[in-house]
Coordinates of C-alpha atoms and ligand atoms in Angstrom, one line a residue:
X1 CA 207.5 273.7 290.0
X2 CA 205.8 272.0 293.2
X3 CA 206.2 269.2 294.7
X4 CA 206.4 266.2 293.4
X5 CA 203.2 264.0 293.6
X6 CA 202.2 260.4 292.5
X7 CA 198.8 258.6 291.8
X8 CA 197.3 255.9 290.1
X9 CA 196.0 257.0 286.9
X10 CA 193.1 253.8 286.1
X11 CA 190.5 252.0 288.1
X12 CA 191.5 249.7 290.9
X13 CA 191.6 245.9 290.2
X14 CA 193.0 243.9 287.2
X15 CA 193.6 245.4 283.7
X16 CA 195.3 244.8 280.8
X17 CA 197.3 248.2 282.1
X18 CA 197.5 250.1 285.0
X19 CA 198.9 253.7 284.7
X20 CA 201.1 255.9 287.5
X21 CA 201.2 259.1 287.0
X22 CA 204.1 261.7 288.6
X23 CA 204.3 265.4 288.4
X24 CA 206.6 268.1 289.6
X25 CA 209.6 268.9 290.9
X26 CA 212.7 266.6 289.9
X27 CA 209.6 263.3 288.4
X28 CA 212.3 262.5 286.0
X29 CA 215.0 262.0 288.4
X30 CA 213.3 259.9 290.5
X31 CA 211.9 257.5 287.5
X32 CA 214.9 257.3 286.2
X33 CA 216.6 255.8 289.5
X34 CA 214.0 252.7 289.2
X35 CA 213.1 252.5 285.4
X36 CA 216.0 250.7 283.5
X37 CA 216.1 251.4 279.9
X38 CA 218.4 251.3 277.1
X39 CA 218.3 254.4 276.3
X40 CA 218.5 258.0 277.5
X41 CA 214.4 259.5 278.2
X42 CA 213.4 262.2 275.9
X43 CA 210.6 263.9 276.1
X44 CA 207.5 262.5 274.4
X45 CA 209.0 259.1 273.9
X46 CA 207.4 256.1 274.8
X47 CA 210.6 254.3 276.6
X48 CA 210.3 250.5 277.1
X49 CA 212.0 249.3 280.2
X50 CA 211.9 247.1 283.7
X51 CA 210.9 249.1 287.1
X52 CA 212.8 247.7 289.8
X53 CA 212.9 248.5 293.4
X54 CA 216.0 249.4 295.4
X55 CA 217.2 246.0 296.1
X56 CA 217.3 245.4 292.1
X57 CA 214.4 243.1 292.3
X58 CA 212.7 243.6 289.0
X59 CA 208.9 244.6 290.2
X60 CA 207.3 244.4 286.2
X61 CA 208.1 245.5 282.8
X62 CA 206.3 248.8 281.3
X63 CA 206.4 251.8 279.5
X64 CA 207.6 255.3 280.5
X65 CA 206.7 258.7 278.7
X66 CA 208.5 261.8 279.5
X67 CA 206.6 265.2 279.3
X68 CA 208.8 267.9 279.8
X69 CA 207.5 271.4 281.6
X70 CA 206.0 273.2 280.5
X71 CA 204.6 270.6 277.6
X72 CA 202.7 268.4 279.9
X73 CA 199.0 267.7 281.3
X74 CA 199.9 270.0 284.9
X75 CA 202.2 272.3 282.7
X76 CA 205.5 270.3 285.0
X77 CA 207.7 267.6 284.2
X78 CA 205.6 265.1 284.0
X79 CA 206.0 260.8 284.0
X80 CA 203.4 258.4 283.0
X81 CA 204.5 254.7 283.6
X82 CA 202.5 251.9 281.7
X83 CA 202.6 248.7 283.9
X84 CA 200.3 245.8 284.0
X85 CA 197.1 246.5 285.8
X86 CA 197.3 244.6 288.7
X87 CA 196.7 246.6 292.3
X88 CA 199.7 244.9 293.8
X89 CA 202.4 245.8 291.2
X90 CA 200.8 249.5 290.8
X91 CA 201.1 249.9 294.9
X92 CA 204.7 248.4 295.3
X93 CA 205.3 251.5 292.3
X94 CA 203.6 253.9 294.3
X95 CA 205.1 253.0 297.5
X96 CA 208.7 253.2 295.7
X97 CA 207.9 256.8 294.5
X98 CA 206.7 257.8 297.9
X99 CA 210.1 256.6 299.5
X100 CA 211.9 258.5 296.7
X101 CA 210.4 261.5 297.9
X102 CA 207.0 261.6 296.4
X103 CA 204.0 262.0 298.0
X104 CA 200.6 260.8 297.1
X105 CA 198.6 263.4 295.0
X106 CA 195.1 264.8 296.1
X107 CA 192.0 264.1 294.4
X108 CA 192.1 266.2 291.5
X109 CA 195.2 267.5 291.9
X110 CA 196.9 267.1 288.5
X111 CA 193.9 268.9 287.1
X112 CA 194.1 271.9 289.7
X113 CA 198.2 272.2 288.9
X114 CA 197.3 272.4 285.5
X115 CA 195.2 275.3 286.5
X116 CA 197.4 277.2 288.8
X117 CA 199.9 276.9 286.3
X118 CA 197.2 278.5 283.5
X119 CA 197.4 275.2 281.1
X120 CA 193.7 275.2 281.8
X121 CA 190.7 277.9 283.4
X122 CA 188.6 276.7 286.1
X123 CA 185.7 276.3 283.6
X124 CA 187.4 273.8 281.5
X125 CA 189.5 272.4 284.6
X126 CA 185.6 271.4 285.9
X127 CA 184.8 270.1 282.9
X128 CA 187.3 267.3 283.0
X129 CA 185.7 265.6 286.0
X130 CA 182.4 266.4 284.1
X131 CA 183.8 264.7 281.1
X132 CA 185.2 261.3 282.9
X133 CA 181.9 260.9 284.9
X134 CA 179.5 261.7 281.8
X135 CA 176.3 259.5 281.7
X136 CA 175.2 260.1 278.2
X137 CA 176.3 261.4 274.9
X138 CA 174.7 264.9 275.5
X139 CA 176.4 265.2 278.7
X140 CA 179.5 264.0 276.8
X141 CA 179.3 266.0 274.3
X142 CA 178.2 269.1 276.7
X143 CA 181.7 268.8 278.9
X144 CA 183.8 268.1 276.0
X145 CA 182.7 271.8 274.5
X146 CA 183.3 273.4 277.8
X147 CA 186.4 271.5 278.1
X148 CA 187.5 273.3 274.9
X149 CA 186.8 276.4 276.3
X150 CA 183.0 277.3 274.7
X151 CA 181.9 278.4 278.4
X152 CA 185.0 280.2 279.2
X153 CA 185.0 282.7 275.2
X154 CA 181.8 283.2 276.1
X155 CA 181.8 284.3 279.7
X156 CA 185.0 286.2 278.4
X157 CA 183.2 287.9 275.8
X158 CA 180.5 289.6 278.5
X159 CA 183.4 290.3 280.9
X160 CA 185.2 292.0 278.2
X161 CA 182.3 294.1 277.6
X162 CA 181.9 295.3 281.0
X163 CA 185.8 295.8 281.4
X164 CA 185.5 297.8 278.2
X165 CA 182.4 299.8 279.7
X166 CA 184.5 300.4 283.2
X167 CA 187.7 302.2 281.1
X168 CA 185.3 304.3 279.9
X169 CA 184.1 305.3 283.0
X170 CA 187.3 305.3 284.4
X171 CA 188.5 307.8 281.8
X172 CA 185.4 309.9 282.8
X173 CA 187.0 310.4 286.2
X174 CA 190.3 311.2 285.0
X175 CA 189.6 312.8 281.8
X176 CA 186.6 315.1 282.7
X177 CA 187.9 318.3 282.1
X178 CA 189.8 317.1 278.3
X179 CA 187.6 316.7 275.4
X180 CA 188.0 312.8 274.7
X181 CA 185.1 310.4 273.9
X182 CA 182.7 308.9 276.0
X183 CA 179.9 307.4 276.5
X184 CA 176.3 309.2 276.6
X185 CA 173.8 308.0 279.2
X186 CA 172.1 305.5 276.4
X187 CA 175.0 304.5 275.2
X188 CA 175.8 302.9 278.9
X189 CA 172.6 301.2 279.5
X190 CA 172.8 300.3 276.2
X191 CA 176.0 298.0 277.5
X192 CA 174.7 297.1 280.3
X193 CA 171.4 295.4 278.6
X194 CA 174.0 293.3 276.3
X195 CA 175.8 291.7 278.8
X196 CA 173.1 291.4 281.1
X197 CA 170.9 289.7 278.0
X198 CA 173.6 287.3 277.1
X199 CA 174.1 286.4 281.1
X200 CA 170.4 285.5 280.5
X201 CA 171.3 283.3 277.4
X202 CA 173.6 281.8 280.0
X203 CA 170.6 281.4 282.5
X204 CA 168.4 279.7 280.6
X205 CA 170.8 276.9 280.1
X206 CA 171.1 276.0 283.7
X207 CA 168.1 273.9 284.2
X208 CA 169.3 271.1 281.3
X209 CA 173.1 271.7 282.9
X210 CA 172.2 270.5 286.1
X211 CA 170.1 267.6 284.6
X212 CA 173.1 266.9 282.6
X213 CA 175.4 267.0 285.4
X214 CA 173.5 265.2 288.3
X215 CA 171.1 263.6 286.4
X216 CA 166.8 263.8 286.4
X217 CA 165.3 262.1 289.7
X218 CA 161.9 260.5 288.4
X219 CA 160.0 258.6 291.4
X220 CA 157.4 256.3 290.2
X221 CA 154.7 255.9 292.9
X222 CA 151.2 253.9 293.1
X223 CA 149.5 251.0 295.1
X224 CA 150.9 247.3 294.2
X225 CA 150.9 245.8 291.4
X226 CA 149.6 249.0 289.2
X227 CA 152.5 247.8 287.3
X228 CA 155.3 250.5 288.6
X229 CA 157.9 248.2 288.5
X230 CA 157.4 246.9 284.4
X231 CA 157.1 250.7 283.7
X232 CA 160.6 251.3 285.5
X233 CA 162.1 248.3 283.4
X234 CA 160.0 249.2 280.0
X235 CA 161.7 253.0 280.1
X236 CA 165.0 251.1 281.6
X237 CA 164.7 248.4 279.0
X238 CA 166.4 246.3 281.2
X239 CA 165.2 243.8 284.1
X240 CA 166.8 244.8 286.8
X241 CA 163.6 245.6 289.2
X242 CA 162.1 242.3 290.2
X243 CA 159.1 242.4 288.6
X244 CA 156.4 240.0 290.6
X245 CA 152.9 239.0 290.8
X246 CA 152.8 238.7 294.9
X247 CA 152.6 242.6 296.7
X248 CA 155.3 244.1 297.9
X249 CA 158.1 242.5 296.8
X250 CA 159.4 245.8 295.6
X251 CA 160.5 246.9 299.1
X252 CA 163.0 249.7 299.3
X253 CA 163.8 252.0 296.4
X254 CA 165.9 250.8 293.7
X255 CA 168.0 253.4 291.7
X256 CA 169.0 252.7 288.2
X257 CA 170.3 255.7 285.4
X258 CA 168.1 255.6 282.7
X259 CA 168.8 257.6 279.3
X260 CA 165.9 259.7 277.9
X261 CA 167.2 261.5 275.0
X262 CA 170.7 262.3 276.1
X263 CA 169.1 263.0 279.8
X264 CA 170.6 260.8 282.2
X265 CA 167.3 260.1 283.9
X266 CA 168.1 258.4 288.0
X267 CA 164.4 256.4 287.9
X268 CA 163.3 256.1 291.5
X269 CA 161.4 252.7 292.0
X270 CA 159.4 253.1 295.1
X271 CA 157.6 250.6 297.4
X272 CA 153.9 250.9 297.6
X273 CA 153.1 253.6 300.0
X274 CA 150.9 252.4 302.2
X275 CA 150.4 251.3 305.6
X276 CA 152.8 248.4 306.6
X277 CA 153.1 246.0 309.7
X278 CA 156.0 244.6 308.8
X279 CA 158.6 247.0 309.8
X280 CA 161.4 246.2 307.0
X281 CA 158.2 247.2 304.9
X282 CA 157.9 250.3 306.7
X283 CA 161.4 251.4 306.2
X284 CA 161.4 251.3 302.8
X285 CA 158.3 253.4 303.1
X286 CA 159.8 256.1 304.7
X287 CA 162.5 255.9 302.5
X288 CA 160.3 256.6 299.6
X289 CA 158.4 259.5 300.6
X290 CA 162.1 261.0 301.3
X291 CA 162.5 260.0 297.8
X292 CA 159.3 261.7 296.2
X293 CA 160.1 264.9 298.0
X294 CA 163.6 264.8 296.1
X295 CA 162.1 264.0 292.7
X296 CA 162.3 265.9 289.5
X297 CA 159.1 264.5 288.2
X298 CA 156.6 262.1 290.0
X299 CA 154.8 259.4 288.2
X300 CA 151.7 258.7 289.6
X301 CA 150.7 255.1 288.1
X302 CA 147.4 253.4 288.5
X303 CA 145.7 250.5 286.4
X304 CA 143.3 251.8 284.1
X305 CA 141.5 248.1 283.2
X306 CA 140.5 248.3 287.1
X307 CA 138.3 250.7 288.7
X308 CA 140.1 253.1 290.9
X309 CA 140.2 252.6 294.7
X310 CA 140.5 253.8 298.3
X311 CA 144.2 252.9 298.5
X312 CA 145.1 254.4 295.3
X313 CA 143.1 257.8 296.2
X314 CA 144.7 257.5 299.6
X315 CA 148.2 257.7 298.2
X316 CA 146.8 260.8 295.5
X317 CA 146.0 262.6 298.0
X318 CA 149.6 262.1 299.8
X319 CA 151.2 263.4 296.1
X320 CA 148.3 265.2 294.2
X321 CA 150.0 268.6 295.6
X322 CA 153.4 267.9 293.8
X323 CA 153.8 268.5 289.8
X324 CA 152.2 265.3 288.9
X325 CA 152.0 263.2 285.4
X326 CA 149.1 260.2 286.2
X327 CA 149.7 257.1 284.3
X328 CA 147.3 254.9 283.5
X329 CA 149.1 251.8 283.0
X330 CA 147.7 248.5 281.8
X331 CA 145.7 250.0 278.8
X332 CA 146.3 246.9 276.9
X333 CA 143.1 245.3 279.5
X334 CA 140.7 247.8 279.1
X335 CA 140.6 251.7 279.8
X336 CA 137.8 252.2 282.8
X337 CA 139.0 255.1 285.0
X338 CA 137.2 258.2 284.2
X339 CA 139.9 261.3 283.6
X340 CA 137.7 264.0 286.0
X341 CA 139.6 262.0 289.0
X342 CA 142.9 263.6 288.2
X343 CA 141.6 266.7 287.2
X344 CA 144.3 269.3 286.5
X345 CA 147.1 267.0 286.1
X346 CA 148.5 265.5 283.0
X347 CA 147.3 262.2 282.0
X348 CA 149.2 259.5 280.0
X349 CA 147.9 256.2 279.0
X350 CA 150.0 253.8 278.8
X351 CA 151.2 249.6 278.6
X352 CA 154.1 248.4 280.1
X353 CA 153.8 245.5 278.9
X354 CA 153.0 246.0 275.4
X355 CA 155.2 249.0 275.4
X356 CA 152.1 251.2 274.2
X357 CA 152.1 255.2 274.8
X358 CA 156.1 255.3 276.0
X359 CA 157.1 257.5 274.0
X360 CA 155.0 260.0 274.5
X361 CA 155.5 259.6 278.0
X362 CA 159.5 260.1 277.8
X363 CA 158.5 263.4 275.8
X364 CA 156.0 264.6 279.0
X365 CA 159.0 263.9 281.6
X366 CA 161.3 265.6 279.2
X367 CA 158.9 268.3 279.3
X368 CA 158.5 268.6 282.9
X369 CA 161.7 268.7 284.4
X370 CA 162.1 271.8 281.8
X371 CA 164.7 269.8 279.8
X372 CA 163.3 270.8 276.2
X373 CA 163.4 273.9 276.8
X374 CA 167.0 275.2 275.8
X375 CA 168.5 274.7 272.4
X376 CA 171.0 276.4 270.0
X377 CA 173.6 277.7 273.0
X378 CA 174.9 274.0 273.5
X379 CA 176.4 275.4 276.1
X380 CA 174.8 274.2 279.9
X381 CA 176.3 275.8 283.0
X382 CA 176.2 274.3 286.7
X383 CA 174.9 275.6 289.4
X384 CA 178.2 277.4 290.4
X385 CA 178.1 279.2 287.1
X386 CA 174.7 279.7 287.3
X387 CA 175.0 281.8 291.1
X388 CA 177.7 283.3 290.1
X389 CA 175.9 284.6 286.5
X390 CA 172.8 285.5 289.0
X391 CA 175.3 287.9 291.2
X392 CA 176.7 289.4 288.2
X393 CA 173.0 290.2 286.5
X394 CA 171.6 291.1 290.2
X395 CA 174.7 293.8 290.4
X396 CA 173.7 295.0 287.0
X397 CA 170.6 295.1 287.1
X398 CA 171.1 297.4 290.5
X399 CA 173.5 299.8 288.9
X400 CA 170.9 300.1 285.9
X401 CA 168.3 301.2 287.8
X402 CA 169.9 304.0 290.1
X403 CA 172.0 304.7 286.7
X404 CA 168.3 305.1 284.8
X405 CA 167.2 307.0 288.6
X406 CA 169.8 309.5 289.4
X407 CA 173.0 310.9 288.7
X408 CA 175.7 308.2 290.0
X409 CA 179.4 309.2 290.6
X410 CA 181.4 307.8 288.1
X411 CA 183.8 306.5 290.7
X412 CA 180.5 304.3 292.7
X413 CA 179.5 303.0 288.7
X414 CA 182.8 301.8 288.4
X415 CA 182.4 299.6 291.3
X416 CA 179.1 297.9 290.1
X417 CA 180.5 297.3 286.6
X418 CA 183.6 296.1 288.3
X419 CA 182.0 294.0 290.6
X420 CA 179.8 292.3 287.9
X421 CA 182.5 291.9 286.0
X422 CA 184.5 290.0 289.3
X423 CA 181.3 287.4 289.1
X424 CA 181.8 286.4 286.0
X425 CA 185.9 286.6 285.9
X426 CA 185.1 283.7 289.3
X427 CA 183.7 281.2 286.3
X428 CA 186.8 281.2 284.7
X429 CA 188.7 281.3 287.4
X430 CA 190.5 284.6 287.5
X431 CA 189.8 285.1 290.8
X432 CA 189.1 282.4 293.1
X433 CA 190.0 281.3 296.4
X434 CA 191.7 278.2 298.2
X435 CA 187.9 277.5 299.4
X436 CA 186.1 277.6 295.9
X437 CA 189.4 275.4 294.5
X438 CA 188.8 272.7 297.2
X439 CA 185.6 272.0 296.7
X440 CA 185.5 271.9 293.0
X441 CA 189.0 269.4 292.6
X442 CA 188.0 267.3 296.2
X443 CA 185.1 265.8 293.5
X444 CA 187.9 264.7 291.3
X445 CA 189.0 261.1 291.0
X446 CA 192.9 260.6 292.4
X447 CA 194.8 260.4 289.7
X448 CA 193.4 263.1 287.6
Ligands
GDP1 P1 154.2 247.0 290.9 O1 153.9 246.3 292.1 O2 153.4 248.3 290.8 O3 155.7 247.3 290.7 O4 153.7 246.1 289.6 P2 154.6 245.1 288.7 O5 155.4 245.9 287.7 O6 155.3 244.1 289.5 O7 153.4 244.5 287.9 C1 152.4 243.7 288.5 C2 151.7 242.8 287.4 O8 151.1 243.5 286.4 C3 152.8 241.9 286.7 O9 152.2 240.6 286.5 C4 153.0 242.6 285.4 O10 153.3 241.8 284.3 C5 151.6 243.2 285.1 N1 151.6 244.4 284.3 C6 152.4 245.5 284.4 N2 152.1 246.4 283.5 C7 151.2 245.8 282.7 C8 150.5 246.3 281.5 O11 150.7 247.4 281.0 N3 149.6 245.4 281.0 C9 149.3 244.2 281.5 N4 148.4 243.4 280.9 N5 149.9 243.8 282.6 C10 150.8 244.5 283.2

């Protein structure tokens, strides 16, 4: 067992409860020097008692459970203590612990024990973090499977394969001159086109798991008073933009998470691009185009009761380059700009105001950022699985086509199919290194 480590388990500030957590070496012993209770602490028991400090000054009243090693979250002795949630009572408890030897856990570090000590794999240990900072009931729903382990049986499947593939070869070497099965030439690229079509399965799910994960960035752009900021609040159904008659008021860019059909959606609400005098104006401005460059999907809005103008052809020609959808807002008054303007970009009409043509316009940004695409795996991988997938099917695909080619020595084959099978074996977490573990638990909350 390692070290022993404490955290606070909930959100800082008051709370009906506020939970420390401790794991590792000798927890017990050092809860049980400052938890008073009547009884002796068994394991999964929920002990009520008084936590006092080492003067005897009673600090609160709570409740203690007991998880013993290897039945615990980390796979250690484990202590969760209940106490009211108030910061200054949870920090005298953590300074206590840290006296009696303690020290304060890591981001993510009860998660990344319970990996190292093989209560979770690195696919579901991710997933956790994915889970607690989910946006919508997709995502939810998305990291709960993984967290079960969907990911990791399947990536274990294709692994197997190709382990399975390699003892052949392997017996090849050592076997050649004994008559004992193997494979024929078809039979081996045969394998290989499995694995490498269900890595593709895997592939395909990468553009909704990053959306998922990190959420869509949709910038809304056009002149003043097009109506860009009642669009952002009709899709937001919220008011949290100001929404004005005078120009300008929207001056920076306002971020708000939006959710379109299980996509968290991070709406963009940028100022007018134009030119500005007023240098706060022209901040914002800057700030903006930054903004569009980052952007999933671009809204291009103008007000189709008006005809069009030189500033709002200006600012198309800033944008008409990028994967645009035009939205002519304001449909309700009248419907006067001719469609040849925006030729070769998708045109919705729409009201903000009356909340005319919205849905079909939450089904074209669905569309564009690729996030109907995928159905049926319900499994979404991150971009770590997804380079990691893309190594595995690049080694494949390399060993297939000198296998297809030319006579390879079964010793060098080995080595692809090994290698591939490495890839993969790094999404669950069989091999990994310190590097690859820091930067997936350093996203962690403490505590977790
Ligand atoms: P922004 O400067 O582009 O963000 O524009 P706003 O969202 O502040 O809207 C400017 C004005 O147009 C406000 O008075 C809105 O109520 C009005 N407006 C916005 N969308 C519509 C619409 O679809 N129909 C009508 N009739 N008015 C709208």
């Amino acid at each position: 067992m390692r070290e022993p480590i404490v955290a606070i388990g909930t959100p800082f500030g008051e709370s009906a409860i506020g939970v420390v957590r401790l794991t590792g070496k000798g927890v017990l012993e050092i809860a049980k020097k400052f938890f008073r209770t009547n009884s002796d602490i068994k394991p999964r028991y929920a002990h009520y008692g008084t936590l006092t400090d080492e003067e005897g000054e009673v600090l609160d009243e709570g409740v203690l459970i007991y998880y013993k090693a290897p039945r615990s979250y980390t796979g250690e002795d484990m202590i969760e203590l209940s106490l009211h949630g108030n910061p200054l009572i949870l920090q005298r408890a953590i300074e206590l612990f840290l006296r009696a030897g303690c020290r304060l856990a890591e981001p993510g570090e009860f998660t990344k024990r319970a990996f190292l000590n093989g209560k979770l794999d690195l696919a579901q240990a991710e997933a956790v973090a994915e889970l607690i900072s989910a946006k919508t009931e997709l995502a939810r729903r998305a990291s709960m499977r993984q967290l079960k382990g969907e990911l990791s049986k399947y990536v274990n499947s294709l692994r197997e394969s190709l382990l399975e593939l390699s003892a052949f070869i392997e017996a090849d070497i050592e076997f050649s001159e004994e008559d004992i099965p193997t494979l024929t030439r078809d039979q081996v690229i045969e394998m290989v086109n499995r694995v490498i079509e269900g890595i593709d399965q895997l592939l395909r799910t990468a553009k909704v798991g990053k959306l998922l994960r990190e959420g869509m960035k949709l910038a809304i752009v056009g002149k003043p008073n097009v109506g860009k900021s009642s669009l952002f609040n009709a899709l937001l159904k919220e008011d949290r933009a100001i929404v004005t008659d005078i120009e300008g008021t929207t001056r920076d860019y306002i971020e708000e998470t939006l959710n379109l059909r299980g996509v968290p959606v991070r709406l963009i609400d940028t100022a007018g691009i134009r030119r500005a005098h007023d240098p706060v104006e022209r901040i914002g401005i800057e700030r903006s185009l930054k903004k569009i460059e980052e952007a999933d999907v671009v809204l291009f809005v103008v007000d189709a009761s008006q005809p069009i103008g030189e500033e709002d052809l200006k600012l198309y020609e800033q944008i008409k380059d990028r994967d645009l959808i035009v939205v002519f807002n304001k449909t309700d008054l009248g419907d006067v700009v001719p469609l040849e303007i925006f030729e070769g970009h998708s045109i919705i009409k729409v009201s903000a105001l009356k909340g005319y043509g919205l849905k079909n316009l939450e089904e074209k940004i669905l569309k564009k950022a690729g996030a109907l695409a995928q159905e049926g795996l319900n499994i979404y991988v991150s971009v770590r699985h997804e380079e990691l997938l893309k190594k595995a099917k690049d080694t494949l695909e390399r060993f297939r086509e000198t296998y297809e080619k030319e006579y390879i020595s079964p010793e060098i084959a080995m080595l692809d199919v090994r290698e591939a099978s490495d890839y993969l074996g790094e999404i669950v977490g069989y091999i990994t290194t310190e590097d690859v573990l820091g930067s997936i638990f350093s996203r962690f909350c403490i505590g977790k």
